[in-house]
Coordinates of C-alpha atoms in Angstrom, one line a residue:
M679 CA -14.7 3.0 89.7
F680 CA -18.0 3.8 88.0
I681 CA -20.0 2.8 91.1
I682 CA -17.7 5.0 93.3
I683 CA -18.3 8.0 91.0
S684 CA -22.1 7.7 91.0
S685 CA -22.1 7.1 94.7
I686 CA -20.2 10.3 95.3
V687 CA -22.6 12.2 93.1
A688 CA -25.5 10.5 95.0
A689 CA -24.0 11.7 98.3
V690 CA -24.1 15.3 97.0
A691 CA -27.8 14.7 96.0
I692 CA -28.6 13.3 99.4
L693 CA -27.2 16.4 101.2
F694 CA -29.0 18.7 98.8
E695 CA -32.4 17.0 99.3
Y696 CA -32.0 16.7 103.1
N697 CA -31.1 20.4 103.5
F698 CA -33.4 22.0 101.0
T699 CA -36.4 20.0 100.2
A700 CA -37.0 17.6 103.1
D701 CA -39.9 18.3 105.4
K702 CA -38.4 16.7 108.4
K703 CA -34.8 16.6 109.6
S704 CA -34.4 13.3 111.4
Y705 CA -32.2 10.2 111.3
K706 CA -35.1 8.2 109.8
S707 CA -35.7 10.9 107.1
F708 CA -32.0 11.1 106.3
M709 CA -31.7 7.3 105.9
C710 CA -34.7 7.2 103.6
I711 CA -33.3 9.9 101.4
A712 CA -29.9 8.2 101.4
V713 CA -31.2 4.8 100.3
K714 CA -33.5 6.4 97.6
N715 CA -30.7 8.5 96.0
L716 CA -28.0 5.8 96.3
F717 CA -30.0 3.2 94.4
S718 CA -31.7 5.5 91.9
V719 CA -28.6 7.5 90.9
N720 CA -26.4 4.5 90.7
L721 CA -28.8 2.2 88.8
L722 CA -29.9 4.9 86.3
S723 CA -26.3 6.1 85.7
L724 CA -25.1 2.5 85.2
A725 CA -28.0 1.8 82.8
I726 CA -27.1 4.8 80.7
Q727 CA -23.5 3.8 80.8
R728 CA -24.3 0.3 79.6
Y729 CA -27.1 0.8 77.1
V730 CA -26.6 4.3 75.8
L731 CA -22.8 5.0 76.1
K732 CA -22.1 1.3 75.2
F733 CA -19.5 0.9 78.0
K734 CA -19.6 -2.9 78.1
H735 CA -18.4 -3.5 81.7
F736 CA -18.8 -1.4 84.9
L737 CA -17.2 -3.9 87.3
V738 CA -14.0 -4.4 85.3
T739 CA -12.7 -0.9 84.5
G740 CA -9.0 -1.5 83.8
K741 CA -9.4 -0.9 80.0
Y742 CA -11.2 2.5 80.4
H743 CA -9.4 5.8 80.1
T744 CA -9.8 9.1 82.0
A745 CA -12.2 10.4 79.2
H746 CA -14.6 7.5 80.0
F747 CA -14.7 8.4 83.7
I748 CA -15.2 12.1 83.0
K749 CA -18.0 11.3 80.6
Y750 CA -19.6 9.0 83.2
L751 CA -19.2 11.7 85.9
I752 CA -21.2 14.2 83.7
V753 CA -23.9 11.6 83.1
S754 CA -24.2 10.9 86.9
L755 CA -24.5 14.6 87.6
V756 CA -27.2 15.1 85.0
V757 CA -29.1 12.0 86.3
A758 CA -28.8 13.3 89.9
A759 CA -30.1 16.7 88.9
F760 CA -33.0 15.2 87.0
L761 CA -34.0 12.9 89.8
Q762 CA -33.9 15.8 92.3
L763 CA -36.3 17.6 90.0
V764 CA -38.6 14.6 89.7
F765 CA -38.5 14.0 93.5
A766 CA -39.4 17.6 94.2
V767 CA -42.4 17.4 91.8
F768 CA -43.6 14.1 93.2
N769 CA -43.3 15.3 96.8
G770 CA -45.2 18.5 96.1
K771 CA -42.2 20.8 96.7
L772 CA -42.0 22.0 93.1
I773 CA -45.4 22.8 91.5
F774 CA -46.6 24.2 88.2
K775 CA -48.9 27.1 88.8
I776 CA -50.7 29.5 86.5
P777 CA -50.1 33.1 87.7
E778 CA -53.3 34.7 89.0
D779 CA -52.8 37.8 86.8
Y780 CA -51.9 35.8 83.7
E781 CA -54.8 37.1 81.6
K782 CA -53.7 40.7 82.3
R783 CA -50.1 40.1 81.2
K784 CA -48.7 40.5 77.8
K785 CA -48.6 37.2 76.0
H786 CA -45.4 37.9 73.9
T787 CA -46.8 35.6 71.1
A788 CA -44.3 36.9 68.5
I789 CA -41.2 35.9 70.4
K790 CA -42.7 32.5 71.2
V791 CA -43.5 31.9 67.5
I792 CA -40.0 33.0 66.5
S793 CA -38.4 30.7 69.1
V794 CA -40.4 27.7 67.8
I795 CA -39.5 28.5 64.2
L796 CA -35.8 28.8 65.1
F797 CA -35.9 25.6 67.1
A798 CA -37.6 23.7 64.2
L799 CA -35.0 24.9 61.7
G800 CA -32.2 23.9 64.0
A801 CA -33.8 20.5 64.7
A802 CA -34.3 19.9 61.0
A803 CA -30.6 20.7 60.3
F804 CA -29.5 18.5 63.2
F805 CA -31.7 15.4 62.4
G806 CA -31.3 15.9 58.7
T807 CA -27.5 15.9 59.0
I808 CA -27.6 12.7 61.1
W809 CA -29.9 11.0 58.6
G810 CA -27.8 12.2 55.7
G811 CA -24.6 10.9 57.2
T812 CA -26.3 7.5 58.0
A813 CA -28.0 7.3 54.6
F814 CA -25.3 8.5 52.3
G815 CA -22.0 8.4 54.3
K816 CA -19.6 11.3 53.8
V817 CA -21.4 13.8 51.6
T818 CA -19.3 16.5 49.9
G819 CA -20.3 20.1 49.2
D820 CA -20.2 19.4 45.5
Q821 CA -22.6 16.5 45.9
L822 CA -25.0 18.4 48.1
I823 CA -25.3 21.3 45.7
I824 CA -25.5 19.2 42.5
N825 CA -28.2 16.9 44.0
L826 CA -30.3 20.0 44.7
F827 CA -30.3 20.8 41.0
S828 CA -30.6 17.2 39.7
P829 CA -33.8 15.2 39.0
T830 CA -34.9 12.8 41.7
E831 CA -37.5 11.0 39.6
G832 CA -37.2 7.3 40.0
T833 CA -35.7 7.3 43.5
E834 CA -36.4 4.1 45.3
A835 CA -39.4 4.5 47.7
S836 CA -37.5 3.4 50.8
V837 CA -35.2 6.5 50.5
Y838 CA -38.3 8.7 50.9
L839 CA -39.7 6.5 53.6
D840 CA -36.4 6.7 55.6
G841 CA -36.5 10.4 55.3
C842 CA -40.1 10.8 56.5
E843 CA -39.6 8.3 59.3
G844 CA -36.3 9.8 60.2
P845 CA -35.6 13.6 60.2
V846 CA -39.1 14.7 59.3
F847 CA -40.8 12.8 62.1
Q848 CA -38.0 13.6 64.6
T849 CA -38.2 17.3 63.8
L850 CA -42.0 17.3 64.2
L851 CA -41.8 15.4 67.4
T852 CA -39.2 17.5 69.1
T853 CA -40.6 20.8 67.8
T854 CA -44.1 19.9 69.1
F855 CA -42.8 19.3 72.6
F856 CA -40.8 22.5 72.5
A857 CA -43.8 24.4 71.3
L858 CA -46.0 23.0 74.1
F859 CA -43.4 24.0 76.7
T860 CA -42.9 27.5 75.1
F861 CA -46.6 28.3 75.0
S862 CA -47.5 26.8 78.4
K863 CA -48.9 29.1 81.0
F864 CA -47.2 27.6 84.0
E865 CA -44.6 29.0 86.3
F866 CA -42.5 26.8 88.6
V867 CA -43.1 27.5 92.3
F868 CA -41.1 26.0 95.1
K869 CA -43.0 25.3 98.3
K870 CA -41.1 25.3 101.6
L871 CA -43.4 24.8 104.6
K872 CA -45.9 27.7 104.5
R873 CA -43.8 29.8 102.2
S874 CA -43.7 29.6 98.4
K875 CA -41.4 31.2 95.9
V876 CA -41.4 31.5 92.1
V877 CA -38.1 29.9 90.9
F878 CA -38.9 29.9 87.2
S879 CA -41.1 32.7 86.0
L880 CA -42.8 33.1 82.6
L881 CA -40.2 35.7 81.7
A882 CA -37.4 33.3 82.5
K883 CA -39.1 30.6 80.5
R884 CA -39.4 32.9 77.4
I885 CA -35.7 33.8 77.7
L886 CA -34.7 30.2 78.2
C887 CA -36.8 29.0 75.2
F888 CA -35.4 31.7 72.9
L889 CA -31.8 31.0 73.9
L890 CA -32.4 27.2 73.5
A891 CA -33.9 27.9 70.1
L892 CA -30.8 29.9 69.1
A893 CA -28.5 27.3 70.4
T894 CA -30.4 24.5 68.6
L895 CA -30.2 26.5 65.3
A896 CA -26.5 27.3 65.7
G897 CA -25.7 23.8 66.7
G898 CA -27.7 22.2 63.9
V899 CA -26.1 24.5 61.3
W900 CA -22.6 24.0 62.6
Y901 CA -23.1 20.2 62.7
G902 CA -24.3 20.3 59.1
V903 CA -21.4 22.4 58.0
E904 CA -19.0 20.1 59.7
K905 CA -20.6 16.8 58.5
F906 CA -21.4 17.9 54.9
A907 CA -18.2 19.9 54.4
L908 CA -20.2 23.0 53.4
V909 CA -16.9 24.9 53.5
Q910 CA -16.4 23.3 50.1
V911 CA -19.5 25.1 48.9
F912 CA -17.9 28.4 49.9
N913 CA -14.7 27.5 48.2
A914 CA -16.6 26.5 45.0
Y915 CA -18.3 29.9 44.7
V916 CA -15.9 32.3 46.2
L917 CA -12.3 31.0 45.7
K918 CA -10.9 30.5 42.1
S919 CA -8.4 28.1 40.6
D920 CA -6.8 27.8 37.2
F921 CA -5.8 24.1 37.8
I922 CA -8.3 22.5 35.4
D923 CA -7.6 25.2 32.8
E924 CA -3.8 24.5 33.0
Q925 CA -4.0 20.7 33.1
Y926 CA -7.0 20.0 30.8
V927 CA -6.4 18.2 27.5
D928 CA -9.4 18.4 25.2
P929 CA -10.3 14.9 24.1
E930 CA -11.9 16.2 21.0
Q931 CA -8.6 17.8 19.8
A932 CA -6.3 15.0 21.1
S933 CA -4.7 12.7 18.6
I934 CA -6.1 9.2 19.2
T935 CA -5.4 6.3 16.8
F936 CA -7.5 3.1 16.8
P937 CA -6.6 -0.3 15.3
E938 CA -8.4 -1.2 12.1
K939 CA -10.2 -4.0 13.8
K940 CA -12.0 -2.4 16.7
R941 CA -12.3 -4.2 20.1
N942 CA -15.7 -4.4 21.8
L943 CA -16.1 -2.9 25.2
I944 CA -18.3 -4.0 28.1
Y945 CA -18.2 -1.5 30.9
I946 CA -19.9 -2.6 34.2
Y947 CA -20.4 -0.2 37.1
L948 CA -20.7 -2.3 40.2
E949 CA -22.9 -0.3 42.7
S950 CA -21.0 0.5 45.9
M951 CA -18.4 -2.3 45.3
E952 CA -15.2 -1.8 47.2
N953 CA -12.2 -3.8 48.1
T954 CA -13.1 -3.5 51.8
F955 CA -15.5 -6.4 51.3
M956 CA -12.6 -8.8 50.8
S957 CA -11.1 -10.6 53.8
K958 CA -8.3 -9.0 55.7
K959 CA -6.0 -11.5 54.1
Q960 CA -6.6 -10.0 50.7
G961 CA -6.3 -6.4 52.0
G962 CA -10.0 -5.9 52.8
Y963 CA -11.6 -5.6 56.3
M964 CA -14.1 -8.5 56.5
Q965 CA -13.6 -11.6 58.7
E966 CA -15.0 -13.6 55.8
N967 CA -14.5 -12.6 52.1
L968 CA -18.0 -11.4 51.0
I969 CA -16.9 -11.2 47.3
P970 CA -14.8 -14.3 46.7
N971 CA -15.7 -14.5 43.0
L972 CA -14.7 -10.9 42.2
T973 CA -11.5 -11.5 44.1
E974 CA -10.6 -14.4 41.8
I975 CA -11.8 -12.5 38.7
A976 CA -9.4 -9.7 39.5
K977 CA -6.5 -12.1 39.2
E978 CA -7.4 -12.7 35.5
G979 CA -6.9 -9.1 34.5
T980 CA -5.2 -5.8 35.4
V981 CA -5.9 -4.1 38.7
F982 CA -4.6 -0.7 39.4
S983 CA -3.8 -0.5 43.1
N984 CA -2.9 2.3 45.4
T985 CA -0.7 0.1 47.5
D986 CA 1.9 -2.6 47.1
N987 CA -0.9 -5.1 47.5
Y988 CA -2.4 -6.5 44.3
Y989 CA -5.9 -5.4 45.4
G990 CA -6.4 -1.6 45.6
G991 CA -8.1 1.2 43.7
P992 CA -8.6 4.9 43.1
L993 CA -8.5 7.6 45.8
Q994 CA -11.7 9.4 46.5
G995 CA -11.1 12.7 44.7
T996 CA -13.2 15.9 44.7
G997 CA -16.4 15.4 42.7
T998 CA -16.1 11.6 42.4
Q999 CA -18.0 10.1 45.3
W1000 CA -21.5 9.3 44.0
S1001 CA -22.9 7.4 41.0
I1002 CA -23.5 10.1 38.4
A1003 CA -20.2 11.8 39.4
S1004 CA -18.3 8.6 38.9
M1005 CA -19.7 8.1 35.4
V1006 CA -18.9 11.7 34.6
N1007 CA -15.3 11.2 35.8
Q1008 CA -14.8 8.1 33.8
F1009 CA -16.5 9.5 30.6
T1010 CA -15.0 13.0 30.6
G1011 CA -11.8 12.8 32.5
L1012 CA -13.1 15.5 34.8
P1013 CA -14.5 15.9 38.3
M1014 CA -18.2 16.7 38.7
K1015 CA -18.1 20.2 40.2
A1016 CA -20.8 22.3 41.8
P1017 CA -22.4 24.4 38.9
G1018 CA -21.8 28.1 38.5
W1019 CA -24.6 30.5 39.3
K1020 CA -26.2 30.2 35.9
N1021 CA -25.6 26.5 35.2
T1022 CA -27.5 23.5 36.2
Y1023 CA -27.4 19.7 35.7
G1024 CA -30.2 17.5 34.7
T1025 CA -31.4 19.5 31.7
D1026 CA -31.8 17.8 28.3
G1027 CA -29.1 18.9 25.9
K1028 CA -27.3 20.9 28.6
F1029 CA -25.6 18.2 30.6
L1030 CA -21.9 19.2 30.4
P1031 CA -22.3 20.4 26.8
G1032 CA -18.7 21.3 26.5
A1033 CA -17.3 17.9 27.5
Y1034 CA -16.2 15.4 25.0
T1035 CA -16.8 11.9 26.3
L1036 CA -15.8 8.3 25.8
G1037 CA -19.2 7.8 24.1
E1038 CA -18.4 10.4 21.5
I1039 CA -15.0 9.1 20.8
L1040 CA -16.3 5.6 20.2
E1041 CA -19.3 6.9 18.2
K1042 CA -16.8 8.5 15.8
Q1043 CA -15.1 5.1 15.5
G1044 CA -18.4 3.5 14.4
Y1045 CA -19.3 1.8 17.6
E1046 CA -22.9 0.7 18.4
Q1047 CA -23.6 1.8 22.0
T1048 CA -26.1 0.8 24.7
F1049 CA -26.5 2.0 28.3
M1050 CA -28.5 -0.3 30.6
V1051 CA -29.7 0.4 34.1
G1052 CA -32.5 -1.2 36.2
S1053 CA -33.8 2.2 37.5
N1054 CA -35.3 5.3 35.9
A1055 CA -32.4 6.9 34.0
N1056 CA -33.8 10.3 34.8
F1057 CA -32.5 10.0 38.3
G1058 CA -29.5 12.2 38.8
G1059 CA -29.6 13.2 35.1
L1060 CA -28.2 9.9 33.8
R1061 CA -30.4 10.0 30.7
Y1062 CA -29.1 13.5 29.8
L1063 CA -25.5 12.5 30.2
Y1064 CA -25.9 9.7 27.7
S1065 CA -28.4 11.2 25.3
T1066 CA -26.2 14.4 25.0
H1067 CA -23.0 12.6 24.4
G1068 CA -23.0 9.9 21.7
N1069 CA -25.4 7.6 19.8
W1070 CA -26.7 5.7 22.8
K1071 CA -29.6 3.3 23.0
I1072 CA -30.9 3.7 26.6
V1073 CA -32.6 0.7 28.3
D1074 CA -33.8 1.8 31.7
Y1075 CA -36.8 0.9 33.8
N1076 CA -39.2 3.1 31.7
N1077 CA -37.9 2.1 28.3
A1078 CA -37.8 -1.6 29.3
K1079 CA -41.6 -1.4 29.9
K1080 CA -42.2 0.5 26.7
L1081 CA -40.2 -2.0 24.7
G1082 CA -42.1 -4.9 26.3
L1083 CA -39.0 -6.3 27.9
I1084 CA -40.7 -6.4 31.3
P1085 CA -44.4 -6.3 32.2
R1086 CA -45.8 -2.7 32.6
D1087 CA -46.7 -3.4 36.3
Y1088 CA -43.3 -4.9 37.1
K1089 CA -41.5 -3.3 40.0
Q1090 CA -38.6 -4.6 42.1
W1091 CA -36.2 -2.4 44.1
W1092 CA -35.3 0.7 42.1
G1093 CA -37.2 -0.6 39.0
Y1094 CA -36.0 -4.1 38.0
E1095 CA -33.4 -6.1 39.9
D1096 CA -30.0 -7.3 38.7
D1097 CA -31.3 -10.7 37.7
T1098 CA -33.5 -9.1 35.1
L1099 CA -30.8 -6.6 34.2
Y1100 CA -28.4 -9.3 33.4
R1101 CA -31.0 -11.3 31.4
L1102 CA -31.7 -8.3 29.3
A1103 CA -28.0 -7.5 29.0
K1104 CA -27.4 -11.0 27.5
D1105 CA -30.1 -10.4 24.9
E1106 CA -28.6 -7.0 24.1
L1107 CA -25.1 -8.3 23.8
T1108 CA -26.3 -10.9 21.3
R1109 CA -28.1 -8.2 19.3
L1110 CA -25.0 -5.9 19.4
Y1111 CA -22.8 -8.8 18.1
Q1112 CA -25.2 -9.6 15.4
S1113 CA -25.1 -6.0 14.2
G1114 CA -21.7 -6.6 12.8
K1115 CA -20.3 -3.4 14.3
P1116 CA -17.9 -2.9 17.2
F1117 CA -20.0 -2.3 20.3
N1118 CA -19.9 -0.7 23.7
L1119 CA -22.3 -1.9 26.4
V1120 CA -22.4 0.1 29.6
I1121 CA -24.3 -1.5 32.6
E1122 CA -24.9 -0.2 36.0
N1123 CA -26.2 -2.7 38.6
A1124 CA -28.1 -1.7 41.7
D1125 CA -28.7 -4.7 44.1
T1126 CA -25.9 -3.4 46.4
H1127 CA -27.4 0.1 46.7
R1128 CA -28.3 1.5 50.1
P1129 CA -30.4 1.2 52.1
G1130 CA -29.7 -2.4 52.9
G1131 CA -29.3 -3.8 49.4
F1132 CA -31.7 -6.1 47.6
V1133 CA -31.7 -9.9 47.5
S1134 CA -34.1 -11.7 45.0
P1135 CA -36.5 -14.1 46.6
G1136 CA -35.3 -17.7 46.8
K1137 CA -31.6 -16.8 46.9
E1138 CA -29.3 -18.0 49.6
M1139 CA -28.8 -15.8 52.7
P1140 CA -25.7 -17.2 54.5
Q1141 CA -24.5 -13.9 55.9
K1142 CA -25.5 -12.2 59.2
S1143 CA -26.8 -8.9 57.7
H1144 CA -29.1 -8.2 54.7
Y1145 CA -26.5 -5.9 53.1
A1146 CA -23.8 -8.6 53.4
N1147 CA -26.1 -11.0 51.7
A1148 CA -26.8 -8.5 48.9
L1149 CA -23.0 -8.2 48.4
W1150 CA -22.5 -12.0 48.5
N1151 CA -25.2 -12.6 46.0
S1152 CA -24.2 -9.8 43.7
D1153 CA -20.7 -11.3 43.6
R1154 CA -22.1 -14.6 42.4
D1155 CA -24.4 -12.9 39.9
V1156 CA -21.6 -10.9 38.3
K1157 CA -19.4 -14.1 38.0
A1158 CA -22.3 -15.9 36.3
L1159 CA -22.6 -13.0 33.8
I1160 CA -18.8 -12.9 33.1
D1161 CA -18.8 -16.7 32.7
W1162 CA -21.6 -16.4 30.1
I1163 CA -19.7 -13.6 28.2
K1164 CA -16.6 -15.8 28.1
Q1165 CA -18.5 -18.5 26.2
Q1166 CA -19.7 -16.1 23.5
P1167 CA -18.1 -15.8 20.1
F1168 CA -17.3 -12.1 20.6
Y1169 CA -15.3 -12.6 23.8
D1170 CA -11.9 -12.9 22.3
N1171 CA -12.2 -9.4 20.8
T1172 CA -13.9 -7.9 23.8
T1173 CA -12.5 -5.9 26.8
I1174 CA -14.4 -5.9 30.1
V1175 CA -14.1 -3.2 32.7
L1176 CA -15.5 -3.9 36.2
I1177 CA -15.3 -1.0 38.6
G1178 CA -17.2 0.0 41.8
D1179 CA -18.9 3.3 41.0
H1180 CA -18.1 4.7 44.5
L1181 CA -17.6 3.6 48.1
T1182 CA -20.8 2.2 49.7
M1183 CA -23.1 4.7 51.3
D1184 CA -24.6 2.2 53.7
S1185 CA -22.8 3.7 56.7
K1186 CA -24.7 1.4 59.1
F1187 CA -23.1 -1.6 57.6
I1188 CA -19.6 0.1 57.7
D1189 CA -20.2 1.0 61.4
D1190 CA -21.5 -2.5 62.3
C1191 CA -18.3 -3.9 60.7
R1192 CA -16.3 -1.5 63.0
I1193 CA -14.1 -0.3 60.1
P1194 CA -11.8 2.3 61.5
K1195 CA -11.4 5.7 59.8
S1196 CA -7.6 4.9 59.5
Y1197 CA -8.4 2.2 57.0
L1198 CA -8.3 3.5 53.5
R1199 CA -11.4 2.2 51.6
T1200 CA -11.0 2.0 47.8
Q1201 CA -13.3 1.0 44.8
Y1202 CA -12.9 -2.5 43.3
N1203 CA -11.5 -2.4 39.8
V1204 CA -10.2 -4.8 37.1
I1205 CA -9.8 -4.7 33.3
L1206 CA -10.2 -8.1 31.7
N1207 CA -9.0 -9.1 28.3
A1208 CA -7.4 -5.8 27.4
D1209 CA -5.8 -5.2 24.0
P1210 CA -3.0 -7.8 23.6
S1211 CA -0.5 -5.1 22.5
L1212 CA -0.5 -3.9 26.1
G1213 CA 1.0 -7.2 27.3
V1214 CA 1.2 -7.8 31.1
P1215 CA 1.9 -4.5 32.8
D1216 CA 4.8 -4.3 35.3
K1217 CA 4.1 -3.9 39.0
K1218 CA 5.6 -0.4 38.7
V1219 CA 2.6 0.5 36.5
T1220 CA -0.1 -1.3 38.4
Q1221 CA 0.9 -0.9 42.1
N1222 CA 1.5 2.0 44.4
R1223 CA -0.4 4.3 42.0
K1224 CA -2.1 7.4 43.2
W1225 CA -5.1 7.9 40.8
S1226 CA -8.7 8.7 40.7
N1227 CA -11.8 7.9 38.6
W1228 CA -11.0 10.5 35.9
D1229 CA -7.8 8.4 35.0
M1230 CA -10.1 5.6 33.8
Y1231 CA -11.1 7.7 30.7
P1232 CA -7.8 7.4 28.8
T1233 CA -7.0 4.1 30.5
V1234 CA -10.1 2.5 29.0
I1235 CA -9.4 4.0 25.6
A1236 CA -6.0 2.3 25.8
S1237 CA -7.5 -1.0 26.9
V1238 CA -9.4 -1.3 23.6
G1239 CA -6.4 -0.5 21.6
G1240 CA -6.5 3.3 21.3
K1241 CA -3.1 5.1 21.1
I1242 CA -3.2 8.5 22.8
D1243 CA -0.7 11.1 21.9
G1244 CA 0.5 12.5 25.2
E1245 CA -1.4 9.8 27.2
R1246 CA -3.8 12.3 28.8
L1247 CA -7.5 13.1 28.2
G1248 CA -9.2 15.7 30.4
I1249 CA -7.1 15.7 33.5
G1250 CA -6.9 11.9 33.4
T1251 CA -3.8 9.9 32.6
N1252 CA -3.5 6.6 30.8
L1253 CA -2.5 4.3 33.7
Y1254 CA -1.1 1.7 31.3
S1255 CA 1.5 4.3 30.2
G1256 CA 3.2 4.5 33.6
K1257 CA 3.2 8.3 33.3
Q1258 CA 2.4 10.4 36.4
T1259 CA -1.2 11.1 37.1
V1260 CA -2.1 14.6 38.4
Y1261 CA -2.2 13.1 41.9
E1262 CA 1.3 11.7 41.5
E1263 CA 2.6 14.9 40.0
F1264 CA 1.1 17.5 42.3
G1265 CA -0.1 15.4 45.3
A1266 CA -3.7 14.3 46.0
K1267 CA -4.3 16.9 48.8
K1268 CA -3.2 19.8 46.6
V1269 CA -5.2 18.6 43.6
D1270 CA -8.4 18.1 45.7
K1271 CA -8.0 21.5 47.2
E1272 CA -7.7 23.1 43.8
L1273 CA -10.6 21.2 42.4
E1274 CA -12.8 22.3 45.4
K1275 CA -12.4 25.9 44.2
G1276 CA -14.4 27.5 41.4
S1277 CA -13.1 27.2 37.9
E1278 CA -14.1 29.8 35.3
F1279 CA -12.8 27.4 32.6
Y1280 CA -15.0 24.6 33.8
N1281 CA -18.1 26.9 34.2
E1282 CA -17.7 28.5 30.7
N1283 CA -16.3 25.7 28.6
I1284 CA -17.6 22.5 30.2
L1285 CA -20.9 23.6 31.7
G1286 CA -21.3 26.4 29.2
N1287 CA -21.8 26.8 25.5
K1288 CA -20.1 24.1 23.4
D1289 CA -19.6 26.6 20.4
L1290 CA -16.3 27.9 21.7
M1291 CA -13.0 29.1 20.2
K1292 CA -10.2 26.5 20.1
V1293 CA -6.8 27.8 20.9
V1294 CA -3.5 26.2 21.9
N1295 CA -2.5 26.5 25.6
K1296 CA 1.0 27.1 26.8
K1297 CA 1.7 23.3 26.9
G1298 CA 1.0 23.1 23.2
V1299 CA -2.1 20.9 23.6
K1300 CA -5.3 22.1 22.0
H1301 CA -8.2 22.7 24.3
K1302 CA -11.2 24.9 24.6
K1303 CA -11.2 28.4 26.0
S1304 CA -14.0 31.0 26.0
Y1305 CA -14.3 33.5 23.3
R1306 CA -13.7 36.3 25.8
Q1307 CA -10.4 34.6 27.0
A1308 CA -9.3 34.0 23.4
N1309 CA -9.7 37.6 22.5

């Protein structure tokens, strides 16, 4: 069928060339034109079908639908038109000619410069969007705006390299060719016997270039809006919602009771770790389970699943889908929202100053607390989150060098790799235990970060892709760390939380695995060795739950023995309690739509000044409102 389509298109090209551009009209001339067009149109069209459109077969077409044939027809028509242009140039029928009076004509430089600028902006938007989607997956409006305000210090060099070799180079390349065409002096002249005619004048070229530049700009911006959900940015700054105001329970004012003997907490954020990496048998989407050890570890504790399968996780809510946002969710019980006009993230002492976090609750209970990460904690504002909220010791790449924990010239991946991170974490756990205080150690690993992940030299590489090997080795490394913790004297009185910080942003790996959009990807999660008073939760509590990252805040408090009056902190619900989450009460779509909108309460009381009047809302739960609202 594909060959028939391109042959029909070739026949049209044959008739066009024979009647309009052929010098001689004879049987021999017709046959030469026919053979030339039949072979060239068919072969080039089929090559594009096979290698560009990725249609695997062109002889066996039974599995293809009407849309495939229409797409191929369009390709064949474009190929035929392009070849006719090439043949006309090669045969001297279409020539490029500088007008004899060119120097006397107006050059219209301004309109040409404007066209090039508009084209460059459109190309940058288009290629930048493609790169952003490939590099970071689905980027939300909140994430895009927040990242513009957040520190990028400490970003792994390959991210910048990908950006330079991708959208920057592509924009420069296409804009250069566009500029050369725009500023060229040539007209297109068609020669027929002794006559010649201008078929594409300088005026026509200026008009075409300007329209093409406008189309490129409009298309690039539209594609960016569609891909990056920039409508959410409009919602955040124009539309308003009272949802957070009405549902928020101030953790600082909530009644939380801890046991006399405090349980230790080890909180491990597993970079990009999701249940998708399990085999299909376990509910994942891999042919082979890439995380067999984490799969087995999950059976030892409590997993909160969104399905009736044991393995599942949180839904991807508004303001939850990247690393710093996930930590904010789980530490404050709130989404990470685009800042108001006067508020920014990543400023020392001003990172969510109105929030009251897990770190502050445990600080009040006398916990010794450490945050460890193998990158520069300045990235994304992590340092400000921890230094602003609680008595944290921060061990990141920079501090590790200052403390002599790693050589000053040491550099692997984003700073130091997970092997080094876990070695330092073991030393820190030993120190924390010896302090005699209850402790809270938070770790964020990074070997499974995009692009491509990191595998330490000498480790096994049994998988087909580099990222799959990074996942496979990370799974083994986490198990080794957990096994070590289990052998320590503090383990019996220690709760361990393992959770993927967000879904992987390595979209190339996801595309290569052919994971359909209909498959709901969820973060890996398990709570090990929770407070014994919780017992073994019923399936009604752990399965078919609709929840998101912010529900981890009160849930983790409960896992170390905290009793929360009302079972809610922020907008998060203690999952152990079995009470409805905001997703279960109002529906996930409605909640996400409301959270996309601007919130005066969030801007004034969470992002704003912490010295605020405390009042009692209509639910009878104390929380913060602005001085203006209170009066």
